[in-house]
Every structure is written in C-alpha cells, then in structure tokens.
PDB file of C-alpha atoms in Angstrom:
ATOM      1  CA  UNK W 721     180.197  93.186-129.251  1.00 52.00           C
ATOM      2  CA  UNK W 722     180.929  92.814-125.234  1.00 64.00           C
ATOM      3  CA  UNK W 723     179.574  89.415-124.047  1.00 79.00           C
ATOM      4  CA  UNK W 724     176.703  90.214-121.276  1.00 92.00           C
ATOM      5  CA  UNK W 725     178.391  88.843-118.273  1.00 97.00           C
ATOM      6  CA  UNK W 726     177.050  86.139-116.258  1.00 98.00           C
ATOM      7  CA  UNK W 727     174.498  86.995-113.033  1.00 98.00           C
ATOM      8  CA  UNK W 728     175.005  83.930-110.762  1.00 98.00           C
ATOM      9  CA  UNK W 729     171.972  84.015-107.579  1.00 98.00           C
ATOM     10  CA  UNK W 730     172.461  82.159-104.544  1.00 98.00           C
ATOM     11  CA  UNK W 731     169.663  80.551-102.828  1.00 98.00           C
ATOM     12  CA  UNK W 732     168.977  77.772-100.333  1.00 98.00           C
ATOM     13  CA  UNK W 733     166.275  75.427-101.531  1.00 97.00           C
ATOM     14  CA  UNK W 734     164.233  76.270 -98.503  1.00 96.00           C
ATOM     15  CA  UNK W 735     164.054  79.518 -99.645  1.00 96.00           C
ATOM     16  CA  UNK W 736     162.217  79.558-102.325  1.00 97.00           C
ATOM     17  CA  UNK W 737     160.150  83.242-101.066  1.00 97.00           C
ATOM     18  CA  UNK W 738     163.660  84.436-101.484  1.00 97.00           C
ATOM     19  CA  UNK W 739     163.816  83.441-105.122  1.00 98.00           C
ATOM     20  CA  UNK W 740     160.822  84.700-106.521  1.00 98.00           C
ATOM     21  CA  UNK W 741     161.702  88.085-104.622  1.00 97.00           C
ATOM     22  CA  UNK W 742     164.901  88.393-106.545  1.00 98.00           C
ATOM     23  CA  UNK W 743     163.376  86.951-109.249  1.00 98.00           C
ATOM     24  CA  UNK W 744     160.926  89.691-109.527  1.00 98.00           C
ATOM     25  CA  UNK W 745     163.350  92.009-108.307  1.00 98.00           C
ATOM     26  CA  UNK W 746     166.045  91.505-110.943  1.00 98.00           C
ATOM     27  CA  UNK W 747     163.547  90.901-113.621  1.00 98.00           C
ATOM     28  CA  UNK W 748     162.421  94.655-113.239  1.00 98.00           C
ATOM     29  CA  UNK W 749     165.422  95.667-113.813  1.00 98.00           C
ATOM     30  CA  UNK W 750     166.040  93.055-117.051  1.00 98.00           C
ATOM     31  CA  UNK W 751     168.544  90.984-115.196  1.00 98.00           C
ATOM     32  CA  UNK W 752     168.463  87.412-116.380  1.00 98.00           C
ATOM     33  CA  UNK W 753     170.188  85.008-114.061  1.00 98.00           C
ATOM     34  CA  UNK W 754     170.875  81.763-112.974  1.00 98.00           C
ATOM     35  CA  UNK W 755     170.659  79.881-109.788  1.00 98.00           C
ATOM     36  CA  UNK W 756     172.818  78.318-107.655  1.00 98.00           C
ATOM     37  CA  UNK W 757     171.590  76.117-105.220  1.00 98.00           C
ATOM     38  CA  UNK W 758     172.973  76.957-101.853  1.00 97.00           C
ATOM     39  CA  UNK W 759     174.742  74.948 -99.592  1.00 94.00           C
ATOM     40  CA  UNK W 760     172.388  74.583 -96.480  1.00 94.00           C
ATOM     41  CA  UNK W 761     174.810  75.102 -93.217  1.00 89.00           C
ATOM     42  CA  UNK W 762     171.758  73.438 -90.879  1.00 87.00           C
ATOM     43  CA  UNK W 763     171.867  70.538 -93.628  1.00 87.00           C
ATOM     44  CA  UNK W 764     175.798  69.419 -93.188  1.00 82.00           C
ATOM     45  CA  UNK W 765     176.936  66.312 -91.302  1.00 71.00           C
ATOM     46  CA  UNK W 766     179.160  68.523 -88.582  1.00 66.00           C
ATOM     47  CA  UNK W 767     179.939  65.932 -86.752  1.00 69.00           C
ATOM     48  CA  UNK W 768     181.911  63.925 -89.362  1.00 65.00           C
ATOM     49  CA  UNK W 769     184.229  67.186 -90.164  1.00 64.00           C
ATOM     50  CA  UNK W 770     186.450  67.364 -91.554  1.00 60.00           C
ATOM     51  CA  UNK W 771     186.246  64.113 -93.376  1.00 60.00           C
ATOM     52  CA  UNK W 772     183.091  64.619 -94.606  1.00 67.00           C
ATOM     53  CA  UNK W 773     183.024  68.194 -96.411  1.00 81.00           C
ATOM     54  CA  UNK W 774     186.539  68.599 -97.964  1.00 81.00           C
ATOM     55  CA  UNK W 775     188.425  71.600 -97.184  1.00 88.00           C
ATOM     56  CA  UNK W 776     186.841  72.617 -93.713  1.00 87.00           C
ATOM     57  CA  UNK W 777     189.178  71.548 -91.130  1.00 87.00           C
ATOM     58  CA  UNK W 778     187.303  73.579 -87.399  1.00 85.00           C
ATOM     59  CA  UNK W 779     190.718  73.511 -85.796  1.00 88.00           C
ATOM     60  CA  UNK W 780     192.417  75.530 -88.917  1.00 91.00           C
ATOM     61  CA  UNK W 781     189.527  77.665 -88.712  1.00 91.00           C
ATOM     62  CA  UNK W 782     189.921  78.396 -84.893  1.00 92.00           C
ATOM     63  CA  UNK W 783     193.649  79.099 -85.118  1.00 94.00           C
ATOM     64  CA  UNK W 784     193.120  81.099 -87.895  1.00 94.00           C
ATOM     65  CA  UNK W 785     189.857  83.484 -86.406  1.00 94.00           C
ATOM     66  CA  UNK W 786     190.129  82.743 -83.205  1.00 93.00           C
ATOM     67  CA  UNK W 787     186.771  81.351 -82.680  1.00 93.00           C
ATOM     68  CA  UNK W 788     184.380  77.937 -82.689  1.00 89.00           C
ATOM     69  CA  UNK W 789     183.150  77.526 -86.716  1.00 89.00           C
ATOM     70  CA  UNK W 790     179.457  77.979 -87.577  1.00 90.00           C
ATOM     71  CA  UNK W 791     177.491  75.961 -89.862  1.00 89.00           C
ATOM     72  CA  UNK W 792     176.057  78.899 -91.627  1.00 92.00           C
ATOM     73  CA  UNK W 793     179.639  80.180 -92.029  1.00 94.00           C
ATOM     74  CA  UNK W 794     180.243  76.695 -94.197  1.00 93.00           C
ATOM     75  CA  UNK W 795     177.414  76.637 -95.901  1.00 95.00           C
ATOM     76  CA  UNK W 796     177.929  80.124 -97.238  1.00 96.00           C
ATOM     77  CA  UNK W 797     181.722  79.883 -97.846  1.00 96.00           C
ATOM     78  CA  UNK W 798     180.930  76.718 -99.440  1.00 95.00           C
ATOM     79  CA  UNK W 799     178.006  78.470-101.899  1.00 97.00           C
ATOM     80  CA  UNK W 800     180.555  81.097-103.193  1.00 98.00           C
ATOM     81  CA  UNK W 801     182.820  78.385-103.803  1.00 97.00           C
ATOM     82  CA  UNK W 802     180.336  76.770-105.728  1.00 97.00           C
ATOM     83  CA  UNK W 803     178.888  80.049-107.197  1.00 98.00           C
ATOM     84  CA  UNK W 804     182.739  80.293-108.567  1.00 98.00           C
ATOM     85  CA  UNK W 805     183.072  76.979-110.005  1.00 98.00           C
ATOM     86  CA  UNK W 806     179.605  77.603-111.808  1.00 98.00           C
ATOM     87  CA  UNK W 807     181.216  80.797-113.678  1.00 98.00           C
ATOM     88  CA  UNK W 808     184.159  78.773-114.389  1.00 98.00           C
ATOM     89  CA  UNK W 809     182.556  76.162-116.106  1.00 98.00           C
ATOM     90  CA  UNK W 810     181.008  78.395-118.619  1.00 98.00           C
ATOM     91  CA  UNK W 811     182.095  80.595-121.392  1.00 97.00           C
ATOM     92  CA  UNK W 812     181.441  83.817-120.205  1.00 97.00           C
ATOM     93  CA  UNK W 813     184.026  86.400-119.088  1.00 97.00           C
ATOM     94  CA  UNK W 814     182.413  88.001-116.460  1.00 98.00           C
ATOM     95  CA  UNK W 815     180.436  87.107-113.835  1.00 98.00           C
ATOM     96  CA  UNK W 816     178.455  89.245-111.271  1.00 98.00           C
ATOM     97  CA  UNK W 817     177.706  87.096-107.734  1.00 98.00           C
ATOM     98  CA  UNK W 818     174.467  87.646-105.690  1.00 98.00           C
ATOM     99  CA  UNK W 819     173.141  86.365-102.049  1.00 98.00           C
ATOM    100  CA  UNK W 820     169.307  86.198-102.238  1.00 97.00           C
ATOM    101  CA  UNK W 821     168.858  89.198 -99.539  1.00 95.00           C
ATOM    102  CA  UNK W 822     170.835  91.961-101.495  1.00 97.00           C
ATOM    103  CA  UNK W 823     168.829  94.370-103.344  1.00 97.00           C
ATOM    104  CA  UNK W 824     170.456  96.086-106.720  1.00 98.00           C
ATOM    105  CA  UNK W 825     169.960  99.297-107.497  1.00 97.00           C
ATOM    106  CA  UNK W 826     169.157 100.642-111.315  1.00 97.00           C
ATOM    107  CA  UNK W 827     172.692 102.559-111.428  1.00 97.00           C
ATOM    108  CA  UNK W 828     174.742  99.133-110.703  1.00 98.00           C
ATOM    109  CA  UNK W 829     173.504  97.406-113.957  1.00 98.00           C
ATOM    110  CA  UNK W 830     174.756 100.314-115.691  1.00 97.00           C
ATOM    111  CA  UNK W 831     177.801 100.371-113.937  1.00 97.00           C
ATOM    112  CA  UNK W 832     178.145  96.176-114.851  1.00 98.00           C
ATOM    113  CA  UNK W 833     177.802  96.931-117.909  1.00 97.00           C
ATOM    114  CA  UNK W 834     180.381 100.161-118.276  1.00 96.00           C
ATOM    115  CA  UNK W 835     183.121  98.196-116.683  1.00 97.00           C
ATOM    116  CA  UNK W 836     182.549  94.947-118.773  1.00 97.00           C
ATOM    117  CA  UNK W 837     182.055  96.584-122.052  1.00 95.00           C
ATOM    118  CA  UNK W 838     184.220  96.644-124.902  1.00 93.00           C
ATOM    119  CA  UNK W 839     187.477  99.037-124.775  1.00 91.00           C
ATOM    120  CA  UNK W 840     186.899 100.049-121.019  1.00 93.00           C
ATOM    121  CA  UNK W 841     190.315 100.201-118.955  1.00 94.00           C
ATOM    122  CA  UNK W 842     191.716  96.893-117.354  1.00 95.00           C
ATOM    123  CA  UNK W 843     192.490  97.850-114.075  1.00 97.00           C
ATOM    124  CA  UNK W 844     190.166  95.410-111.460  1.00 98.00           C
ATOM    125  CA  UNK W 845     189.776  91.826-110.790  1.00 98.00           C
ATOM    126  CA  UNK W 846     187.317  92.172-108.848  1.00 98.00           C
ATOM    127  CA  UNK W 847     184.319  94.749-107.717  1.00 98.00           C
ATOM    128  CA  UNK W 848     182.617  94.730-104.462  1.00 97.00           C
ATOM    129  CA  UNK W 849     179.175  96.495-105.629  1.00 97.00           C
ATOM    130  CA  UNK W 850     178.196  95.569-101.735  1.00 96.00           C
ATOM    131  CA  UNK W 851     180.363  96.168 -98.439  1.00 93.00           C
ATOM    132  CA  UNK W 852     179.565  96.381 -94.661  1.00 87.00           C
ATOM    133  CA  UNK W 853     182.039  99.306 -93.977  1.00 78.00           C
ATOM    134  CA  UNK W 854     182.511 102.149 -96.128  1.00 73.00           C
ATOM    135  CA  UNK W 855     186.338 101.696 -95.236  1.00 76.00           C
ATOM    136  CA  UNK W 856     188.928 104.448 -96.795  1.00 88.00           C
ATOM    137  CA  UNK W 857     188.334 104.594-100.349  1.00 93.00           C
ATOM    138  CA  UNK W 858     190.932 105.550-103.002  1.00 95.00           C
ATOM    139  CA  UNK W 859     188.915 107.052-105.900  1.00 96.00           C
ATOM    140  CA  UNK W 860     190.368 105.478-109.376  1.00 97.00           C
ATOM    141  CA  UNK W 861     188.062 106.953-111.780  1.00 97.00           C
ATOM    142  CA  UNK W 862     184.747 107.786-112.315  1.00 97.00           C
ATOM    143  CA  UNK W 863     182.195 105.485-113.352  1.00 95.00           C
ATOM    144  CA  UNK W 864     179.086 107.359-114.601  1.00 87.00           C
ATOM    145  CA  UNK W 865     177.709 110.545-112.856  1.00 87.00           C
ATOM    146  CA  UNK W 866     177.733 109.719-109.079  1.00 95.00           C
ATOM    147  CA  UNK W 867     179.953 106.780-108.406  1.00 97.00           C
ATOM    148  CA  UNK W 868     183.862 105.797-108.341  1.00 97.00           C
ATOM    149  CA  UNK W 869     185.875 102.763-108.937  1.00 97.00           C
ATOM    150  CA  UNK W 870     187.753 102.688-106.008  1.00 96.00           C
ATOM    151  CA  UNK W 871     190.578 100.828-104.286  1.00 95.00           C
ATOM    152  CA  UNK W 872     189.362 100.273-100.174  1.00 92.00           C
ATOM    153  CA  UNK W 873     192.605 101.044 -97.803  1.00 90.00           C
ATOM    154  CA  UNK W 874     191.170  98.777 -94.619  1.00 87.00           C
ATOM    155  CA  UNK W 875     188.469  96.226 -95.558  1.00 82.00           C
ATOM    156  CA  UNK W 876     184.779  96.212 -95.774  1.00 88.00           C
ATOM    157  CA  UNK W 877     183.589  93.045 -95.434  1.00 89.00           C
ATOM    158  CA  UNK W 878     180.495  91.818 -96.804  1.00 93.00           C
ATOM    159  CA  UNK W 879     179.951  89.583-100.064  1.00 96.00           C
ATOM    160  CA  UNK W 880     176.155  90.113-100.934  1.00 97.00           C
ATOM    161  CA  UNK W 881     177.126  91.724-104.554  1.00 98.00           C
ATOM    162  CA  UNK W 882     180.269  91.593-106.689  1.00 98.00           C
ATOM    163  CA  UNK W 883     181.772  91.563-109.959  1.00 98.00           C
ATOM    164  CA  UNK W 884     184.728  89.076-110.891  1.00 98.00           C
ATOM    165  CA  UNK W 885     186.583  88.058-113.827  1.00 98.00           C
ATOM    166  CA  UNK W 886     188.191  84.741-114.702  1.00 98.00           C
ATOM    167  CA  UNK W 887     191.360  85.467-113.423  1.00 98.00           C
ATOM    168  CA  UNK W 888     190.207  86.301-109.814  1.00 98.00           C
ATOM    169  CA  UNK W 889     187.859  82.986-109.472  1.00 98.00           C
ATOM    170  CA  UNK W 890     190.671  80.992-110.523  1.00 98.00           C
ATOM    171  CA  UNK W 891     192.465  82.576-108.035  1.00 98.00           C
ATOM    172  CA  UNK W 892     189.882  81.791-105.465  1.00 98.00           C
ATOM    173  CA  UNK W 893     189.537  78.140-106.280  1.00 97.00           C
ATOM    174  CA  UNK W 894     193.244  78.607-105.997  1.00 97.00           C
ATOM    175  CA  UNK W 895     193.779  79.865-102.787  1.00 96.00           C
ATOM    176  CA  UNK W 896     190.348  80.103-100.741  1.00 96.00           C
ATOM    177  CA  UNK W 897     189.976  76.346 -99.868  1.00 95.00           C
ATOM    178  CA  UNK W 898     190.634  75.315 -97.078  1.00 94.00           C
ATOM    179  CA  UNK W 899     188.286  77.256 -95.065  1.00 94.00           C
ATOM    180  CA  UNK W 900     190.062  79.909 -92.613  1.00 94.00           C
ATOM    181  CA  UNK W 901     188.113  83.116 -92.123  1.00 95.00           C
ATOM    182  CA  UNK W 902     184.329  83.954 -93.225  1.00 95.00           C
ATOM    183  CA  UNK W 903     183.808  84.424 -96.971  1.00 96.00           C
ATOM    184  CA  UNK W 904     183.323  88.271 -96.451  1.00 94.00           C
ATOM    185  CA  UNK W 905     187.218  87.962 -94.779  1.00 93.00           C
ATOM    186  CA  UNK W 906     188.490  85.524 -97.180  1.00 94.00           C
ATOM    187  CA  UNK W 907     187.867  87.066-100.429  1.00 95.00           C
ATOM    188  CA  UNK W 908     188.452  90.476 -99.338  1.00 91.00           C
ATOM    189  CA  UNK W 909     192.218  89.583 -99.078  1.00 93.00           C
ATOM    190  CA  UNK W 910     192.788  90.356-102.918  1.00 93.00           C
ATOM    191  CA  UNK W 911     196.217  91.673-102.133  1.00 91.00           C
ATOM    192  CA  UNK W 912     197.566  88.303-100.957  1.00 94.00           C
ATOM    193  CA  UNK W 913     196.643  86.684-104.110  1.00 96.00           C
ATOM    194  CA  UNK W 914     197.854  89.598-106.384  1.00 96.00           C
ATOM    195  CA  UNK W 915     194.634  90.583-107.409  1.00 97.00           C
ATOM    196  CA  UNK W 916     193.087  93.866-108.280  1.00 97.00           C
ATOM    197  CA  UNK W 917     190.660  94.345-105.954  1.00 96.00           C
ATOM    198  CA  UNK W 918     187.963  97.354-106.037  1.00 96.00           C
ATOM    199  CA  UNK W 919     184.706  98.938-104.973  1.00 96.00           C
ATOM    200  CA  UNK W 920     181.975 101.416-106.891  1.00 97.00           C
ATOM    201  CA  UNK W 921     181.685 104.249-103.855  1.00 96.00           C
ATOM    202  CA  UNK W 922     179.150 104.747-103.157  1.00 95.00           C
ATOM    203  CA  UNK W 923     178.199 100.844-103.001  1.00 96.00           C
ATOM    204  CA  UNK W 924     174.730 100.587-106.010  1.00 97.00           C
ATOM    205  CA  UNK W 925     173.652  97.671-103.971  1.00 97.00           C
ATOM    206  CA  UNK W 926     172.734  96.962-100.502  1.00 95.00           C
ATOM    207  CA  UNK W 927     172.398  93.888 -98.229  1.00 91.00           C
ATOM    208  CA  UNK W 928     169.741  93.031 -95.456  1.00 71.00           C
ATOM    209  CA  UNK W 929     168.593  96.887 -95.635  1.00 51.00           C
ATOM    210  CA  UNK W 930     166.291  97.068 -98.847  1.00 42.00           C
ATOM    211  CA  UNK W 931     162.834  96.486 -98.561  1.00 38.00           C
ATOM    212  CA  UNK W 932     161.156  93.426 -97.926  1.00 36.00           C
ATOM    213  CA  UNK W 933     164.867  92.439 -97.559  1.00 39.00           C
ATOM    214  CA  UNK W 934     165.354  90.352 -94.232  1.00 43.00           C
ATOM    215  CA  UNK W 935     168.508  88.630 -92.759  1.00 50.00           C
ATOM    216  CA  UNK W 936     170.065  85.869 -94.600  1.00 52.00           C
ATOM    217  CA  UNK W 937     168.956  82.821 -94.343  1.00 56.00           C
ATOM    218  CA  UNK W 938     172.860  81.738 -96.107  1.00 55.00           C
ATOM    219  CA  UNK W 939     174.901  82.094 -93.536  1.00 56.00           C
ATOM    220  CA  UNK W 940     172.218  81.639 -90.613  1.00 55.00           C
ATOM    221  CA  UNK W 941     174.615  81.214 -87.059  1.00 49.00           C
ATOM    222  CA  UNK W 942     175.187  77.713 -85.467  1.00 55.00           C
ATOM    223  CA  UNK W 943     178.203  76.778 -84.109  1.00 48.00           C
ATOM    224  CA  UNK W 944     179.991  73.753 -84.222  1.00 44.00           C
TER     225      UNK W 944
END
C-alpha cells in the first residue's frame, strides 16, 4: 500500500486567522497536515546580513536579480527551505508544500494521490499544482478527466502549491542556498539541477484568488 504523502503548511505565527482558515479548509477536504512555522521577513536582524542569517548574501542577490532584497523575499525563501528540511527529516516519500493563502481544490487531492500511488509512471520530480502564468504547456499525459501532467516551456512562477519527492528537496538543499532569485524563480529552475519538473494544467489550486483568500502575509515587501 502507497504511503499517504506528507502535507507540509506554512504559516507565520502572527497569522494564526490564516491557520484555522486552512485548517478548516483542508480539513473539509480530509487533508491532515502539519505546520511549519514561518520565517517572519519583518522579524530578521537585516542589518547584521549576511552574518547573521546564513546563506543570504544582498549583494549576490542584487547581481543576480538586479534589484535591492526584501525581507519578505527572505523570510519566504527561508520557509520553503525549512518546509524542505521538515520533509527530509521524516520517512515519508512524498511531500505536498502549501503557503497559508492558497486554496486547494477537491480534484488536486485526487490528483496527489494518482501520481503518488502505487505502480503510477516515474516521470516528475516535482509538480507545481499552483503557477502565476499559465506559460506553454507540454501535455505528458492525462491525469484524471480534465487535467494534464505537463512539462511548462517558459516559467510560471509562483510556489503557493506543489508536489516534490525526495530526490528534488535534496536537490534544493543542494543547490538553492545561497539566496539569488525569489523562491517562485529559484525553484522553478528544475532544468539546472536535472530535475523533472512539471505542472497539472489546468493548475487544481489557486493562490491569493480563492475566497476569503487575501495577499500573503509570507512574503509581505520590505526592502533592505
């Protein structure tokens, strides 16, 4: 029998509306999770960088995307890093990966569960369920009635809801640290650390558009 993978929610402790939202909202759908505390942008000593939070250098990050760092931008890079090491350290084999403002639709449980069950095809690494551009899809195969496993030809950004396996966190931990680009940027570039990378078209989950969904509180602006 498959082993259920592992939902991993993450939420700022100042947000604790947010995490009896998802709580209710996941539990409708009989989602158990756990959660992982966020790491608060507003909350980091900034002016001690990069000494003082380990692998966020600002000047990297400005050469890199061409722009002045923001503390929400750390603090959610940071929480998926976290997020990662969480699924890491347990024994599951999957792990699905949730901000607190995404909503999840019925049809991506199902779809969790076809492409983690027993005897489905090997063939991703990772799954956005969640993207910000609808990009150029390459259908792969079909994954229940309405929806395709698809590889993206430009990216989407966007890192509300995905699927991973072992292989790709490690790969993250690997290669994601230090900081250069967003989160959304960073882990999008599958190709460069020869990972599968897909999408379900059309996305079964959606960020900052659901209702009662408003914008993240995660990766709330400041710059350095």
């Amino acid at each position: 029998m498959a082993q259920q993978p592992l939902w991993l929610l993450i939420n700022l402790d100042r947000s604790a509306d947010r995490l009896n939202t998802m709580r209710a909202h996941l539990g409708s759908l009989g989602v158990a999770f756990e959660r992982v505390p966020g790491v608060d942008g507003q909350a980091l000593d900034i002016q001690a960088l990069p000494a003082s939070i380990p692998g966020i250098e600002p000047e990297l990050y400005q050469r890199c995307h061409g722009r002045t760092i923001r503390t929400g931008e750390i603090g959610c890079y940071l929480s998926h890093i976290k997020a990662i090491r969480a699924f890491l350290d347990s024994s599951s084999e999957h792990a699905v990966i949730l901000e607190d403002d995404v909503f999840v639709t019925p049809e991506a449980v199902k779809i969790i569960h076809d492409l983690t069950a027993d005897g489905t095809p090997d063939d991703w690494d990772m799954v956005k369920l969640e993207g910000r551009h609808k990009s150029f899809p390459l259908l792969l195969r079909p994954i229940g009635q309405d929806h395709h496993l698809s590889v993206m030809l430009m990216r989407t950004t966007g890192a509300a809801a995905y699927l991973i396996n072992r292989r790709a966190a490690q790969a993250y931990l690997d290669h994601l640290l230090p900081m250069q680009v967003p989160y959304d940027h960073a882990f999008d570039r599958d190709w460069a650390m020869g990972l599968r990378g897909r999408a379900i078209i059309p996305y079964p989950a959606r960020a900052k558009g659901g209702e009662n969904y408003a914008a993240s509180t995660i990766e709330a602006q400041d710059e350095i």
